[in-house]
Amino acid sequence: MSGPSLMDSLFQRTLEDLIKGLRQQLIGEQAFISKALEEIRKEIKSTDLSTKSTALLKLCYLSNLHFHDMSFAAFHALEVLSSPRFSHKKIAYHAISLSFHDSTPVLLLITNHLRKDLTSTNEFEVSLSLQCLSRIANVDLARDLTPEVFTLLSSNKLYVRKRAVAVVLRVFEKYPDSVRVCFKRLVENLENYDPQILSAVVGVFSELACKDPRSYLPLAPEFYKILVDSKSNWISIKVLKIFAKLAPLEPRLSNRVVEPICDLMRKTGAKSLLFECVRTVVTSFSEYESAVRLAVGKIREFLVDEDPNLKYLGLHALSIVASKHLWVVSENKEVVIKSLSDPDPNIKIESLRLVMAMVSEHNVAEISKVLVNYALKSDPLFCNEILGSILSTCSRNVYEIIVDFDWYVSLLGEMSRIPHCQMGEEIENQLIDIGLRVKDVRLELVRVARDLLIDPALLGNSFLHRVLSAAAWVSGEYVEFSRNPLELMEALLQPRTSLLPPSIMAIYIQSAFKVLVFCLHTCFVRGGSTAGVSASASYESFDDLSIENGAGSTVAHGQTCTSAPITNESIVNLLKLVELALSPLLGSHDVEVQERARNLLGFVDLIKLEALNSLGQEENDSEQKGVEATKIIRLVHDAFSKELGPVSLSAQGKVPVPDGLTLNENLGDLETICSDIELPSSNTFSFGYPSEEKDVSSFSNLQIKEDSGQSNESTSLLAEHRKRHGLYYLPSGKNEVISNDYPPANDPALQGDNNDTASDLVKLTAESLVPKRKPNHSKPRPVVVKLDEADEKPVAVKHPESRDDSLSGAVRDILFGSEDILPTSSRSNLPSSNRKGKEKQHMITQVESKENVVGDGNSSSRRRKDHSHGKERRHRKKNAEERNETDRKEKESSSNHPRRHKSRQRAEEPLKVPPQTSVIPDFLL
Amino acid sequence: MGIRFILMVNKQGQTRLAQYYEWLTLEERRALEGEIVRKCLARNEQQCSFVEHRNYKIVYRRYASLFFLVGVDNDENELAILEFIHLLVETMDRHFGNVCELDIMFHLEKAHFMLEEMVMNGSIVETSKANILSPIQLMDKAS
């Protein structure tokens, strides 16, 4: 490719031509742009700076609006930057601030250009380079240009100075050590009365105070003055933001500030400022009753306003108040509820949040009812928003606010039937979770599950599949609560289940398996052998099946309540049904479905003949012939009837160490040997099926103990396993133990605790004699199993960024006067620049001491620390005089003396006194 | 950083000006603008001007065929940002005389310059129309 010729430069298209051209392209826009880009690539190599800059300008346009990469032009931008002409420079700066970022390779080359322009006499050039610096500054640039920025901070050209102030924020952020150089001058600018400067400097401080408010407490007097004097709404808003951060840290400060803020709130006509006052009061001054009342009055005005913006903000402010003063929300309940049907989705969501904030265990039922009605009427998006927030609110803190679980479970069922419902996954989790945790609700749970399963229409809705899978699991697992297992079986095997995805299909088949075993077991145990009764102690009540509870009114927990008796014919039909429904699935493409179908059919094959025979022959010979089948059925039934309790994440830690086991010896060697058998061991741990022999399980516990002590590998496996089966673990974070704890699987301390379960059952059957009323609110809250969690919770402490840390550290050093301690990093890493900084500091302190009229005599020897004190004192006096508050003044002056004394002391031993604790109070007004 | 970005978008969803105060790659920008435009342009006049998006807020306002969208931190004052947008429009109006989409298209650089006068490093530094426009007028005269 040859360089651009003179002709190219002469007939170069300007940006305007480019835009016009673009506008004429209706379809071939992309082609036009790529042609233009080709031209630009050529033109930008030109030696003529005007051609180059025009090309750059066009490139900026394409990059800004049409997302075309312009990083290839980085070096060319620098070339244009060196042009003596201002118009070229402007284009170059524009391009640089649009396209440069921290990893642009030529960033190193820009330092000198910037330095030159920062020291230029043309204020516009200075401003351009400052603007650019605020966009692209990285650590190096910030460090190298700190002296220039420092000089500009006290420039006598306002235009330049305000920009220098604004750029300081970025410089501080990137290179915290610059604080030592510039902070003093930045603070001086706070005292400037020019609104331009003030607006910039207040903006900088409000950003700084956001990150680390405590460091800026000493500047409170300055901010206070600005708050009281400010004429500009923008500045007031920013100062309010600063006070919102500072006030919670220092009660005396908030005492002083709350009145001026309330004044402002009463007087101002600007809605923006008014809202800021309201927000400041409700976030940071919520303990001042009168201020809050005033703010709430204003919020109400917002709420009833026609303007949707004000309404939204009113609701938003309410949601801030809600955390501390719930009465405010209840007071405005009508407006909030009405906003649920607002045309604006954002307002609706905001009011939904508020409604959810009002929920307590007393009103959860009514509120949910109202919300579900709203959900039925509203669009899919908001409908799911409602359902999601109901689900998350109700499940918060292990269903803290739910008293009546029967109601909640039926609500879950109702919610999943709402046409737009897409919360299947969450509902699935909660159905299973409640089933595991709350014993008393299982009856209702199974009823809800049955209603869901039996409705063939639901199978067509793909959003419901997850719910159906939970329903299937629940009805399989807790089939003993079912009124009609046969009906359940039909539901599980109905033809439309072919609409389900294979993974859920597999759950259906597995549940069908459980139901079938249950039916057979019921039938056979009832049908004859005495051996069956003693084996399954938990189902002794089958003998009383003659109590045909047709309407199911005397349904009791823990007792079977089959309303339709399982007869011999029904068993025969059942087996037929299974064979009919599952044989096609043997050819399923999904291995899981295929395998489960095969399992179930295999089981049917195994028992069919004998079962049918024994049934056919009735009483005669059954003892002998049916015994095989009975045995199998009992075995499988036992396998299924073991309760699957939730497993605590920290259950492992609770396993006691057996005697004579030394955990600390030589197990490092074992690790290598055992590494391949560790996976199975962790599996047995979490799913303790009763078929396991006791000594096996205790062995596995032992092994686990070893694992947890020694092997990282196995813990990672375990973690992985937990992740995979997260559903069966409870979230950690609960410390309370509830007495009626389920035995965590394989916990030897609780294992084999048959006496307990037996006595429980006795209790339950005793209870069952008492006629139960329909559940209502007087019913005590059922036990919700929570597990005792150890402190395994992942430590969620957010580590503040080291950079921020060093920034606030530096700020504190300046403000609190421990400047002698420089961070080691700055000493070791950047000695040269640091020295420069130090020289500057000396310079400042000297200048300061000249300016400082009130300063003590020995100030120069005590450096900046004392200046700040001196200055502070000056302020205090001024403020006190201005306000003419004699009593306060007296108080202050009396407190002055010890402080002066203290400060002198500190000057002598600056390292020993933790600065912020002793200094802050003294700075207050 | 109070203001994260300022966008001007026309009714068709084409970006007419984009100013970011934090570095985003072109791909991130394209995705962001797409999402925001879809979210905001679908809203009507009766709905409020604030939209929550990801972890920040968008304050927008429509003037004729042009939408002004400002992305701000969550604790920024929404009403003040609306006032800022209005100020921006007034300033442009004063400079271009009854500003329209075409003015911004053909004077993109100037519009950027005005924004730079008003906002630096994500915070508003200048709120006086005269102060914003005087350097631009000077430069116009010079060139």
Coordinates of C-alpha atoms in Angstrom, one line a residue, chain A residues 103-504:
Chain A
S103 CA -3.8 -0.8 28.7
T104 CA -3.3 1.4 25.6
P105 CA 0.4 0.8 24.7
V106 CA 1.3 4.4 23.7
L107 CA 0.0 5.8 27.0
L108 CA 3.5 6.2 28.2
L109 CA 4.3 8.6 25.4
I110 CA 1.6 11.0 26.3
T111 CA 3.1 12.2 29.6
N112 CA 5.2 14.9 28.1
H113 CA 2.5 16.2 25.8
L114 CA 0.2 16.5 28.7
R115 CA 2.8 18.2 30.9
K116 CA 3.6 20.7 28.2
D117 CA -0.1 21.5 27.8
L118 CA -0.7 21.6 31.5
T119 CA 1.9 24.3 31.8
S120 CA 0.7 26.2 28.7
T121 CA -0.3 29.8 29.0
N122 CA -3.4 29.2 26.9
E123 CA -6.1 28.3 29.4
F124 CA -8.0 26.3 26.8
E125 CA -5.1 24.1 26.1
V126 CA -4.7 23.5 29.8
S127 CA -8.4 22.8 30.1
L128 CA -8.2 20.3 27.3
S129 CA -5.3 18.4 28.8
L130 CA -7.0 18.4 32.2
Q131 CA -10.1 17.0 30.7
C132 CA -8.1 14.4 28.9
L133 CA -6.2 13.5 32.1
S134 CA -9.5 13.0 34.0
R135 CA -10.4 10.4 31.4
I136 CA -7.2 8.5 30.9
A137 CA -5.0 9.0 34.0
N138 CA -3.4 5.8 35.2
V139 CA -1.0 5.3 38.0
D140 CA 2.0 6.6 36.1
L141 CA 0.3 9.6 34.6
A142 CA -1.2 10.5 37.9
R143 CA 2.2 10.2 39.7
D144 CA 4.1 12.1 37.1
L145 CA 1.7 14.9 36.6
T146 CA 0.8 15.5 40.3
P147 CA 3.1 18.5 40.5
E148 CA 1.4 20.2 37.6
V149 CA -2.0 19.5 38.9
F150 CA -0.9 20.8 42.3
T151 CA 0.1 24.1 40.7
L152 CA -3.1 24.4 38.8
L153 CA -5.1 23.9 41.9
S154 CA -4.3 27.5 42.9
S155 CA -4.4 28.9 39.4
N156 CA -5.9 32.3 39.3
K157 CA -7.9 31.5 36.3
L158 CA -11.2 30.1 37.6
Y159 CA -11.7 28.2 34.4
V160 CA -8.6 26.2 34.9
R161 CA -8.8 25.9 38.6
K162 CA -12.2 24.3 38.6
R163 CA -11.0 21.7 36.1
A164 CA -7.9 21.0 38.2
V165 CA -10.1 20.4 41.2
A166 CA -12.3 18.0 39.2
V167 CA -9.3 16.1 37.9
V168 CA -7.9 15.6 41.4
L169 CA -10.4 12.9 42.1
R170 CA -9.0 10.7 39.4
V171 CA -5.5 11.5 40.4
F172 CA -6.2 10.6 44.0
E173 CA -7.9 7.4 43.0
K174 CA -5.0 6.3 40.8
Y175 CA -2.1 7.5 42.9
P176 CA -3.1 8.0 46.6
D177 CA 0.3 9.5 47.5
S178 CA -0.7 12.5 45.6
V179 CA -3.1 13.3 48.5
R180 CA -0.1 14.4 50.5
V181 CA 0.7 17.0 47.9
C182 CA -2.6 18.2 46.8
F183 CA -5.1 17.7 49.6
K184 CA -4.2 21.0 51.4
R185 CA -5.0 23.0 48.3
L186 CA -8.1 21.1 47.7
V187 CA -9.4 21.9 51.1
E188 CA -8.5 25.6 50.5
N189 CA -10.7 25.5 47.6
L190 CA -13.6 24.6 49.8
E191 CA -13.4 28.1 51.2
N192 CA -13.7 29.6 47.9
Y193 CA -16.9 31.5 47.4
D194 CA -17.0 31.2 43.7
P195 CA -19.8 28.9 42.8
Q196 CA -17.9 27.3 39.9
I197 CA -15.0 26.2 42.1
L198 CA -17.3 25.3 44.9
S199 CA -19.4 23.1 42.8
A200 CA -16.4 21.2 41.5
V201 CA -14.8 20.8 44.9
V202 CA -18.0 19.7 46.6
G203 CA -18.4 17.2 43.9
V204 CA -15.0 15.8 44.5
F205 CA -15.6 15.6 48.3
S206 CA -18.9 13.9 47.9
E207 CA -17.3 11.2 45.9
L208 CA -14.4 10.9 48.3
A209 CA -16.7 10.8 51.3
C210 CA -18.7 8.0 49.7
K211 CA -15.7 5.7 49.9
D212 CA -14.5 6.5 53.3
P213 CA -16.6 9.0 55.2
R214 CA -14.7 8.8 58.5
S215 CA -11.6 10.5 57.1
Y216 CA -13.5 13.6 56.2
L217 CA -15.2 14.3 59.5
P218 CA -12.7 17.0 60.4
L219 CA -13.9 19.0 57.4
A220 CA -17.5 19.1 58.8
P221 CA -17.3 22.7 59.7
E222 CA -16.5 23.7 56.1
F223 CA -19.3 21.6 54.8
Y224 CA -21.7 23.0 57.3
K225 CA -20.9 26.5 56.2
I226 CA -21.5 25.6 52.6
L227 CA -24.8 24.0 53.5
V228 CA -26.0 27.1 55.3
D229 CA -24.7 29.6 52.8
S230 CA -25.1 27.8 49.5
K231 CA -27.3 29.4 46.9
S232 CA -26.9 26.7 44.3
N233 CA -29.2 23.7 44.5
W234 CA -26.6 21.5 42.9
I235 CA -24.0 22.3 45.6
S236 CA -26.6 21.9 48.4
I237 CA -27.5 18.5 47.0
K238 CA -23.9 17.4 47.0
V239 CA -23.3 18.7 50.5
L240 CA -26.3 16.9 51.7
K241 CA -24.9 13.7 50.3
I242 CA -21.7 14.3 52.2
F243 CA -23.6 14.8 55.4
A244 CA -25.7 11.7 54.8
K245 CA -22.4 9.9 55.0
L246 CA -20.9 11.8 57.9
A247 CA -23.8 12.1 60.2
P248 CA -24.2 8.5 61.3
L249 CA -20.5 8.5 62.4
E250 CA -20.8 11.3 64.8
P251 CA -24.0 12.0 66.8
R252 CA -23.0 15.5 67.8
L253 CA -22.6 16.4 64.2
S254 CA -26.1 15.2 63.3
N255 CA -27.5 17.2 66.2
R256 CA -26.1 20.3 64.6
V257 CA -27.0 19.5 61.0
V258 CA -30.5 18.2 61.3
E259 CA -32.0 21.6 61.9
P260 CA -30.5 23.4 58.9
I261 CA -31.6 20.4 56.7
C262 CA -35.2 20.7 58.0
D263 CA -35.1 24.4 57.3
L264 CA -33.9 23.7 53.8
M265 CA -36.7 21.2 53.4
R266 CA -39.3 23.7 54.4
K267 CA -38.0 26.6 52.4
T268 CA -36.8 25.2 49.1
G269 CA -38.9 25.3 46.0
A270 CA -36.8 23.0 44.0
K271 CA -38.1 19.4 44.0
S272 CA -34.6 18.0 43.5
L273 CA -33.3 19.6 46.6
L274 CA -36.4 18.8 48.5
F275 CA -36.1 15.2 47.6
E276 CA -32.4 15.2 48.6
C277 CA -33.3 16.6 52.0
V278 CA -36.0 13.9 52.4
R279 CA -33.6 11.2 51.4
T280 CA -30.9 12.5 53.7
V281 CA -33.3 12.6 56.6
V282 CA -34.7 9.2 56.1
T283 CA -31.4 7.5 55.5
S284 CA -29.1 9.2 58.1
F285 CA -31.3 11.1 60.5
S286 CA -34.0 8.5 61.1
E287 CA -33.8 8.8 64.9
Y288 CA -34.9 12.5 64.8
E289 CA -38.6 12.1 65.2
S290 CA -39.6 15.6 64.1
A291 CA -37.4 15.6 61.1
V292 CA -38.7 12.3 60.0
R293 CA -42.3 13.5 60.4
L294 CA -41.5 16.5 58.3
A295 CA -39.9 14.3 55.6
V296 CA -42.8 11.9 55.7
G297 CA -45.2 14.8 55.1
K298 CA -43.2 15.7 52.0
I299 CA -43.1 12.1 50.9
R300 CA -46.9 12.1 51.0
E301 CA -47.0 15.1 48.8
F302 CA -44.8 13.3 46.3
L303 CA -47.0 10.2 46.5
V304 CA -50.2 12.0 45.6
D305 CA -48.6 14.0 42.8
E306 CA -49.7 13.5 39.3
D307 CA -46.1 13.4 38.0
P308 CA -45.1 9.8 37.8
N309 CA -41.5 10.8 38.6
L310 CA -42.4 12.2 41.9
K311 CA -44.7 9.3 42.7
Y312 CA -41.8 6.9 41.9
L313 CA -39.4 8.9 44.1
G314 CA -42.0 9.0 46.9
L315 CA -42.3 5.3 46.9
H316 CA -38.6 5.0 46.7
A317 CA -38.2 7.2 49.8
L318 CA -40.9 5.2 51.5
S319 CA -38.9 2.0 50.9
I320 CA -35.9 3.6 52.6
V321 CA -38.0 4.6 55.6
A322 CA -39.6 1.2 55.8
S323 CA -36.5 -0.4 57.3
K324 CA -36.7 1.8 60.4
H325 CA -40.2 3.2 60.6
L326 CA -42.7 0.7 59.3
W327 CA -45.6 2.9 60.5
V328 CA -44.9 5.3 57.7
V329 CA -45.6 2.6 55.1
S330 CA -48.8 1.5 56.9
E331 CA -49.9 5.1 57.0
N332 CA -49.7 5.3 53.3
K333 CA -51.0 1.8 52.6
E334 CA -53.8 2.9 50.3
V335 CA -51.5 4.7 48.0
V336 CA -49.0 1.9 47.9
I337 CA -51.6 -0.7 47.1
K338 CA -53.2 1.5 44.5
S339 CA -49.8 1.9 42.8
L340 CA -49.7 -1.8 42.2
S341 CA -52.0 -1.2 39.3
D342 CA -50.1 1.9 38.0
P343 CA -49.5 2.0 34.3
D344 CA -45.8 2.3 34.9
P345 CA -44.0 -1.0 35.6
N346 CA -41.3 0.7 37.6
I347 CA -43.8 2.2 40.0
K348 CA -45.5 -1.1 40.3
I349 CA -42.2 -2.8 41.2
E350 CA -41.4 -0.1 43.7
S351 CA -44.8 -0.5 45.4
L352 CA -44.5 -4.2 45.4
R353 CA -41.3 -3.9 47.3
L354 CA -43.1 -1.8 49.8
V355 CA -46.0 -4.2 50.1
M356 CA -43.5 -6.9 50.8
A357 CA -41.8 -4.8 53.4
M358 CA -45.2 -4.7 55.3
V359 CA -45.6 -8.4 55.4
S360 CA -45.5 -10.0 58.8
E361 CA -46.7 -13.4 60.1
H362 CA -50.1 -11.9 60.9
N363 CA -50.9 -10.5 57.5
V364 CA -49.0 -12.7 55.2
A365 CA -52.1 -14.7 54.2
E366 CA -54.2 -11.6 53.3
I367 CA -51.4 -9.8 51.5
S368 CA -50.5 -12.9 49.5
K369 CA -54.1 -13.3 48.6
V370 CA -54.3 -9.7 47.3
L371 CA -51.0 -10.1 45.5
V372 CA -51.9 -13.4 43.8
N373 CA -55.1 -11.7 42.6
Y374 CA -53.0 -8.9 41.1
A375 CA -50.7 -11.5 39.6
L376 CA -53.6 -13.1 37.8
K377 CA -54.6 -9.8 36.2
S378 CA -51.2 -8.4 35.3
D379 CA -48.8 -8.9 32.5
P380 CA -46.3 -11.8 32.6
L381 CA -43.4 -9.8 33.6
F382 CA -45.0 -8.2 36.6
C383 CA -46.9 -11.3 37.5
N384 CA -43.6 -13.1 37.9
E385 CA -42.2 -10.2 39.8
I386 CA -45.0 -10.6 42.3
L387 CA -44.7 -14.3 42.5
G388 CA -41.0 -14.1 42.9
S389 CA -41.2 -11.7 45.8
I390 CA -43.9 -13.7 47.5
L391 CA -41.8 -16.7 47.3
S392 CA -38.6 -15.0 48.5
T393 CA -40.4 -13.2 51.3
C394 CA -42.1 -16.3 52.6
S395 CA -39.1 -18.5 52.5
R396 CA -36.9 -15.9 54.1
N397 CA -35.0 -17.2 57.1
V398 CA -36.4 -20.8 56.8
Y399 CA -40.0 -19.7 56.4
E400 CA -39.9 -17.5 59.4
I401 CA -43.2 -15.7 58.8
I402 CA -45.2 -18.8 57.9
V403 CA -47.3 -20.1 60.7
D404 CA -49.9 -22.1 58.7
F405 CA -47.9 -24.3 56.4
D406 CA -51.0 -26.0 55.0
W407 CA -52.1 -22.7 53.7
Y408 CA -48.7 -21.9 52.3
V409 CA -48.4 -25.2 50.5
S410 CA -51.8 -24.8 48.9
L411 CA -50.7 -21.2 48.0
L412 CA -47.7 -22.7 46.2
G413 CA -50.0 -25.0 44.3
E414 CA -52.3 -22.1 43.4
M415 CA -49.4 -20.0 42.3
S416 CA -48.1 -22.6 40.0
R417 CA -51.4 -22.7 38.3
I418 CA -51.3 -19.0 37.4
P419 CA -51.0 -18.9 33.6
H420 CA -47.9 -16.7 33.4
C421 CA -46.1 -18.3 36.2
Q422 CA -42.4 -18.9 35.4
M423 CA -41.2 -19.5 38.9
G424 CA -41.3 -23.3 38.6
E425 CA -37.8 -23.8 39.8
E426 CA -38.3 -21.8 43.0
I427 CA -41.6 -23.5 43.7
E428 CA -40.0 -26.8 43.1
N429 CA -37.3 -26.1 45.6
Q430 CA -39.7 -24.9 48.2
L431 CA -42.1 -27.8 47.9
I432 CA -39.3 -30.3 48.4
D433 CA -37.7 -28.2 51.1
I434 CA -40.9 -27.9 53.1
G435 CA -41.6 -31.6 52.7
L436 CA -38.2 -32.3 54.2
R437 CA -38.4 -29.8 57.0
V438 CA -42.0 -29.7 58.1
K439 CA -43.4 -33.1 59.1
D440 CA -46.9 -31.9 59.9
V441 CA -47.6 -30.4 56.5
R442 CA -46.9 -33.6 54.5
L443 CA -50.5 -34.6 54.3
E444 CA -51.5 -31.3 52.7
L445 CA -48.4 -31.4 50.6
V446 CA -49.3 -34.7 49.1
R447 CA -52.8 -33.4 48.5
V448 CA -51.5 -30.4 46.6
A449 CA -49.1 -32.6 44.7
R450 CA -51.9 -34.9 43.7
D451 CA -54.0 -32.1 42.4
L452 CA -51.1 -30.9 40.3
L453 CA -50.2 -34.3 39.0
I454 CA -53.7 -35.3 38.2
D455 CA -54.4 -32.4 35.9
P456 CA -53.4 -33.4 32.4
A457 CA -53.6 -29.8 31.2
L458 CA -50.6 -28.8 33.3
L459 CA -48.3 -31.2 31.5
G460 CA -48.4 -29.0 28.5
N461 CA -46.9 -26.0 30.2
S462 CA -43.2 -26.2 30.1
F463 CA -42.8 -23.6 32.9
L464 CA -44.6 -26.0 35.2
H465 CA -42.4 -29.0 34.6
R466 CA -40.2 -28.2 37.5
V467 CA -43.2 -27.9 39.8
L468 CA -44.5 -31.2 38.5
S469 CA -41.2 -32.9 39.2
A470 CA -41.4 -31.7 42.8
A471 CA -45.0 -32.9 43.0
A472 CA -44.0 -36.3 41.7
W473 CA -41.2 -36.6 44.1
V474 CA -43.3 -35.5 47.0
S475 CA -46.1 -37.9 46.2
G476 CA -43.6 -40.8 45.9
E477 CA -41.7 -40.0 49.0
Y478 CA -44.7 -39.3 51.2
V479 CA -47.1 -41.7 49.6
E480 CA -48.3 -43.0 52.9
F481 CA -50.2 -39.8 53.4
S482 CA -52.0 -40.2 50.1
R483 CA -55.7 -40.9 50.2
N484 CA -55.7 -42.8 47.0
P485 CA -52.4 -44.2 45.9
L486 CA -54.0 -45.9 42.9
E487 CA -55.2 -42.7 41.6
L488 CA -51.7 -41.3 42.1
M489 CA -50.2 -44.1 40.2
E490 CA -52.5 -43.4 37.3
A491 CA -51.6 -39.8 37.4
L492 CA -47.9 -40.6 37.4
L493 CA -48.2 -42.9 34.4
Q494 CA -50.7 -41.0 32.3
P495 CA -49.9 -40.9 28.6
R496 CA -49.3 -37.2 28.6
T497 CA -46.2 -37.6 30.7
S498 CA -44.5 -38.1 27.4
L499 CA -44.5 -34.3 27.2
L500 CA -42.1 -34.1 30.0
P501 CA -38.4 -33.7 29.6
P502 CA -36.5 -36.9 30.3
S503 CA -35.0 -35.9 33.6
I504 CA -38.4 -35.2 35.0

